[in-house]
mmCIF file of C-alpha atoms in Angstrom:
data_model
loop_
_atom_site.group_PDB
_atom_site.id
_atom_site.type_symbol
_atom_site.label_atom_id
_atom_site.label_comp_id
_atom_site.label_asym_id
_atom_site.label_seq_id
_atom_site.Cartn_x
_atom_site.Cartn_y
_atom_site.Cartn_z
ATOM 1 C CA MET A 555 -10.928 12.943 -44.039
ATOM 2 C CA ILE A 556 -9.217 9.838 -42.706
ATOM 3 C CA GLY A 557 -5.658 10.284 -41.555
ATOM 4 C CA PHE A 558 -3.451 10.786 -38.499
ATOM 5 C CA VAL A 559 -2.772 13.592 -36.063
ATOM 6 C CA ALA A 560 0.292 15.205 -37.559
ATOM 7 C CA GLN A 561 1.180 17.497 -34.656
ATOM 8 C CA ASP A 562 0.011 17.767 -31.050
ATOM 9 C CA PRO A 563 -3.269 19.707 -30.978
ATOM 10 C CA ILE A 564 -3.395 23.307 -29.594
ATOM 11 C CA PHE A 565 -6.256 24.039 -27.176
ATOM 12 C CA GLU A 566 -7.207 27.460 -25.912
ATOM 13 C CA VAL A 567 -10.172 29.456 -24.730
ATOM 14 C CA LEU A 568 -10.741 32.635 -26.746
ATOM 15 C CA ALA A 569 -11.491 35.996 -25.213
ATOM 16 C CA SER A 570 -15.213 35.413 -25.942
ATOM 17 C CA GLY A 571 -15.140 32.255 -23.833
ATOM 18 C CA THR A 572 -15.247 29.957 -26.865
ATOM 19 C CA SER A 573 -13.144 26.823 -26.600
ATOM 20 C CA LEU A 574 -10.984 26.164 -29.635
ATOM 21 C CA MET A 575 -8.794 23.274 -30.617
ATOM 22 C CA SER A 576 -6.642 23.494 -33.718
ATOM 23 C CA LEU A 577 -4.780 20.567 -35.076
ATOM 24 C CA ARG A 578 -3.090 19.335 -38.214
ATOM 25 C CA ILE A 579 -4.238 16.122 -39.885
ATOM 26 C CA GLY A 580 -2.173 14.226 -42.397
ATOM 27 C CA SER A 581 -3.220 11.680 -44.940
ATOM 28 C CA THR A 582 -1.257 9.787 -47.546
ATOM 29 C CA PRO A 583 -3.633 8.110 -50.025
ATOM 30 C CA ARG A 584 -2.565 4.709 -51.353
ATOM 31 C CA ARG A 585 -3.411 3.195 -54.717
ATOM 32 C CA TYR A 586 -2.622 -0.106 -56.380
ATOM 33 C CA ASP A 587 -0.256 0.280 -59.350
ATOM 34 C CA ARG A 588 -1.066 -2.557 -61.748
ATOM 35 C CA GLU A 589 2.000 -1.972 -63.848
ATOM 36 C CA ILE A 590 4.368 -2.939 -60.952
ATOM 37 C CA GLY A 591 1.878 -4.990 -59.039
ATOM 38 C CA GLN A 592 2.306 -3.084 -55.758
ATOM 39 C CA TRP A 593 0.623 -0.461 -53.586
ATOM 40 C CA ARG A 594 2.033 3.108 -53.936
ATOM 41 C CA ASP A 595 1.691 6.182 -51.784
ATOM 42 C CA ASP A 596 0.331 9.259 -53.436
ATOM 43 C CA ASP A 597 1.382 12.749 -52.369
ATOM 44 C CA PRO A 598 0.698 13.438 -48.650
ATOM 45 C CA MET A 599 -1.921 16.025 -47.759
ATOM 46 C CA PHE A 600 -2.049 18.048 -44.559
ATOM 47 C CA LEU A 601 -5.022 20.096 -43.460
ATOM 48 C CA THR A 602 -5.704 22.307 -40.486
ATOM 49 C CA VAL A 603 -8.762 21.251 -38.551
ATOM 50 C CA THR A 604 -10.594 23.794 -36.341
ATOM 51 C CA CYS A 605 -12.891 22.475 -33.581
ATOM 52 C CA LEU A 606 -15.041 24.859 -31.583
ATOM 53 C CA ARG A 607 -17.058 24.792 -28.364
ATOM 54 C CA THR A 608 -18.110 21.401 -27.060
ATOM 55 C CA LEU A 609 -16.154 19.482 -29.719
ATOM 56 C CA ALA A 610 -12.920 21.233 -28.667
ATOM 57 C CA ASP A 611 -13.668 20.559 -25.005
ATOM 58 C CA ASN A 612 -14.323 16.861 -25.635
ATOM 59 C CA LEU A 613 -11.173 16.499 -27.774
ATOM 60 C CA GLN A 614 -9.186 18.134 -24.978
ATOM 61 C CA SER A 615 -10.554 15.549 -22.573
ATOM 62 C CA CYS A 616 -9.587 12.593 -24.797
ATOM 63 C CA GLU A 617 -6.035 13.759 -25.102
ATOM 64 C CA LEU A 618 -5.426 13.298 -28.836
ATOM 65 C CA GLN A 619 -1.773 13.161 -29.636
ATOM 66 C CA ARG A 620 0.527 13.077 -32.571
ATOM 67 C CA GLY A 621 0.277 9.830 -34.528
ATOM 68 C CA ASP A 622 -3.218 8.961 -33.463
ATOM 69 C CA PRO A 623 -5.395 7.718 -36.356
ATOM 70 C CA VAL A 624 -8.509 9.777 -36.796
ATOM 71 C CA ILE A 625 -11.536 10.396 -38.893
ATOM 72 C CA VAL A 626 -12.712 14.016 -39.323
ATOM 73 C CA THR A 627 -15.893 15.320 -40.915
ATOM 74 C CA GLY A 628 -16.830 18.866 -41.423
ATOM 75 C CA LYS A 629 -16.997 21.856 -43.782
ATOM 76 C CA LEU A 630 -14.047 22.431 -46.045
ATOM 77 C CA ARG A 631 -12.974 26.051 -46.356
ATOM 78 C CA ILE A 632 -10.462 27.350 -48.835
ATOM 79 C CA ARG A 633 -8.904 30.555 -47.595
ATOM 80 C CA GLU A 634 -6.833 32.992 -49.631
ATOM 81 C CA TYR A 635 -3.912 34.918 -48.124
ATOM 82 C CA VAL A 636 -0.812 36.780 -49.259
ATOM 83 C CA ARG A 637 2.654 35.709 -48.186
ATOM 84 C CA ASP A 638 5.910 37.134 -49.513
ATOM 85 C CA GLY A 639 3.881 39.091 -52.038
ATOM 86 C CA GLN A 640 2.324 35.989 -53.521
ATOM 87 C CA LYS A 641 -1.272 34.915 -53.375
ATOM 88 C CA ARG A 642 -1.643 31.528 -51.688
ATOM 89 C CA PHE A 643 -4.449 29.232 -50.597
ATOM 90 C CA SER A 644 -5.010 27.254 -47.459
ATOM 91 C CA ALA A 645 -7.434 24.338 -46.990
ATOM 92 C CA GLN A 646 -9.027 24.089 -43.628
ATOM 93 C CA ILE A 647 -11.784 21.883 -42.133
ATOM 94 C CA GLU A 648 -14.356 23.353 -39.736
ATOM 95 C CA ALA A 649 -14.977 20.041 -37.890
ATOM 96 C CA THR A 650 -18.371 18.789 -36.892
ATOM 97 C CA THR A 651 -17.037 15.402 -35.745
ATOM 98 C CA VAL A 652 -13.647 14.002 -34.878
ATOM 99 C CA GLY A 653 -13.011 10.445 -33.670
ATOM 100 C CA HIS A 654 -10.364 7.783 -33.481
ATOM 101 C CA ASP A 655 -10.202 5.462 -36.526
ATOM 102 C CA LEU A 656 -11.472 2.206 -35.032
ATOM 103 C CA SER A 657 -10.061 0.238 -37.905
ATOM 104 C CA ARG A 658 -6.626 0.800 -36.308
ATOM 105 C CA GLY A 659 -7.395 0.358 -32.637
ATOM 106 C CA VAL A 660 -10.030 0.503 -29.926
ATOM 107 C CA ALA A 661 -11.561 3.338 -27.862
ATOM 108 C CA ARG A 662 -14.023 3.677 -25.049
ATOM 109 C CA PHE A 663 -16.867 6.196 -25.389
ATOM 110 C CA GLN A 664 -17.838 8.501 -22.443
ATOM 111 C CA ARG A 665 -20.762 10.898 -22.695
ATOM 112 C CA ALA A 666 -20.129 14.520 -21.912
ATOM 113 C CA GLN A 667 -22.328 17.393 -20.728
ATOM 114 C CA ARG A 668 -23.283 19.938 -23.422
ATOM 115 C CA SER A 669 -22.667 23.634 -23.047
ATOM 116 C CA ALA A 670 -23.002 26.620 -25.466
ATOM 117 C CA PHE A 671 -20.618 29.506 -26.100
ATOM 118 C CA PRO A 672 -20.717 32.195 -28.738
ATOM 119 C CA GLU A 673 -18.562 31.450 -31.856
ATOM 120 C CA ASP A 674 -15.625 33.781 -32.685
ATOM 121 C CA ARG A 675 -14.511 32.800 -36.181
ATOM 122 C CA ARG A 676 -12.016 35.579 -36.614
ATOM 123 C CA GLN A 677 -9.957 34.449 -33.614
ATOM 124 C CA ALA A 678 -10.293 30.785 -34.737
ATOM 125 C CA ASP A 679 -8.848 31.778 -38.124
ATOM 126 C CA ASP A 680 -5.901 33.542 -36.417
ATOM 127 C CA VAL A 681 -5.062 30.398 -34.474
ATOM 128 C CA ALA A 682 -5.384 28.304 -37.672
ATOM 129 C CA ASP A 683 -2.971 30.669 -39.407
ATOM 130 C CA ARG A 684 -0.237 29.652 -37.056
ATOM 131 C CA TRP A 685 0.083 26.449 -39.070
ATOM 132 C CA LEU A 686 0.790 28.529 -42.141
ATOM 133 C CA GLU A 687 3.793 30.205 -40.481
ATOM 134 C CA ALA A 688 5.790 27.023 -40.490
ATOM 135 C CA ASP A 689 8.186 26.354 -43.410
ATOM 136 C CA LEU A 690 6.628 23.741 -45.710
ATOM 137 C CA ASP A 691 9.864 21.720 -45.961
ATOM 138 C CA GLU A 692 10.152 21.613 -42.201
ATOM 139 C CA ASP A 693 6.458 20.514 -41.978
ATOM 140 C CA ALA A 694 7.003 17.557 -44.270
ATOM 141 C CA GLU A 695 9.780 16.269 -42.028
ATOM 142 C CA GLU A 696 7.967 16.900 -38.741
ATOM 143 C CA LEU A 697 4.521 15.715 -39.789
ATOM 144 C CA THR A 698 5.189 12.096 -40.302
ATOM 145 C CA PRO A 699 3.382 9.392 -38.195
ATOM 146 C CA GLN A 700 5.212 8.320 -35.104
ATOM 147 C CA THR A 701 5.283 4.838 -33.771
ATOM 148 C CA THR A 702 5.140 4.190 -30.073
ATOM 149 C CA ASP A 703 7.027 1.699 -27.964
ATOM 150 C CA LYS A 704 4.754 -1.162 -27.084
ATOM 151 C CA PRO A 705 5.092 -4.153 -24.810
ATOM 152 C CA ASP A 706 6.652 -7.249 -26.427
ATOM 153 C CA ASP A 707 3.550 -9.339 -25.868
ATOM 154 C CA ILE A 708 1.407 -7.228 -28.284
ATOM 155 C CA ASP A 709 1.549 -8.460 -31.911
ATOM 156 C CA ASP A 710 0.376 -5.751 -34.362
ATOM 157 C CA THR A 711 1.296 -7.569 -37.577
ATOM 158 C CA ASP A 712 -1.348 -7.886 -40.276
ATOM 159 C CA GLU A 713 -2.158 -11.189 -42.019
ATOM 160 C CA ASP A 714 0.483 -10.473 -44.664
ATOM 161 C CA GLY A 715 3.188 -10.008 -41.960
ATOM 162 C CA THR A 716 3.439 -6.208 -42.097
ATOM 163 C CA THR A 717 3.190 -3.878 -39.211
ATOM 164 C CA PRO A 718 0.798 -0.870 -39.374
ATOM 165 C CA PRO A 719 2.540 2.580 -39.062
ATOM 166 C CA PHE A 720 0.757 3.512 -35.819
ATOM 167 C CA ARG A 721 -1.536 2.098 -33.210
ATOM 168 C CA ALA A 722 -4.395 3.865 -31.374
ATOM 169 C CA ALA A 723 -4.699 3.599 -27.614
ATOM 170 C CA ALA A 724 -7.926 3.916 -25.664
#
């Protein structure tokens, strides 16, 4: 999935010693509408991303924050749950890799030491469920990309004169 960090990530160490980072990633696909001759935004999509062990530790070290453009790969899981007596579904990615989207900025890579901890999926699911507790209408307002103040000497305009919605920082 290619998108942006929709809310500041949550990092914690589970009782088993497993590092866990949970974050929400948003993506708004665009498509060209030939009838009107313009690009249009499709419906936005928000997914919970669960990162465990070394990946969680490394993401904690790089200080991802709301609005950062990212690329996430992993295993898509569809979970079923009951809320207010209705059966609902939640899409979640168990991430294998997460990185900044370098088409939107630059980053510097730093190698990290590897370590192994036992996985505790039940506790990871409990943390991921926190995202389901929020009201969906409230999420839509809160989970939009944020722009950051930048020095006047930096020009982020594209060739067509538009400014991208966010900028990655190293």
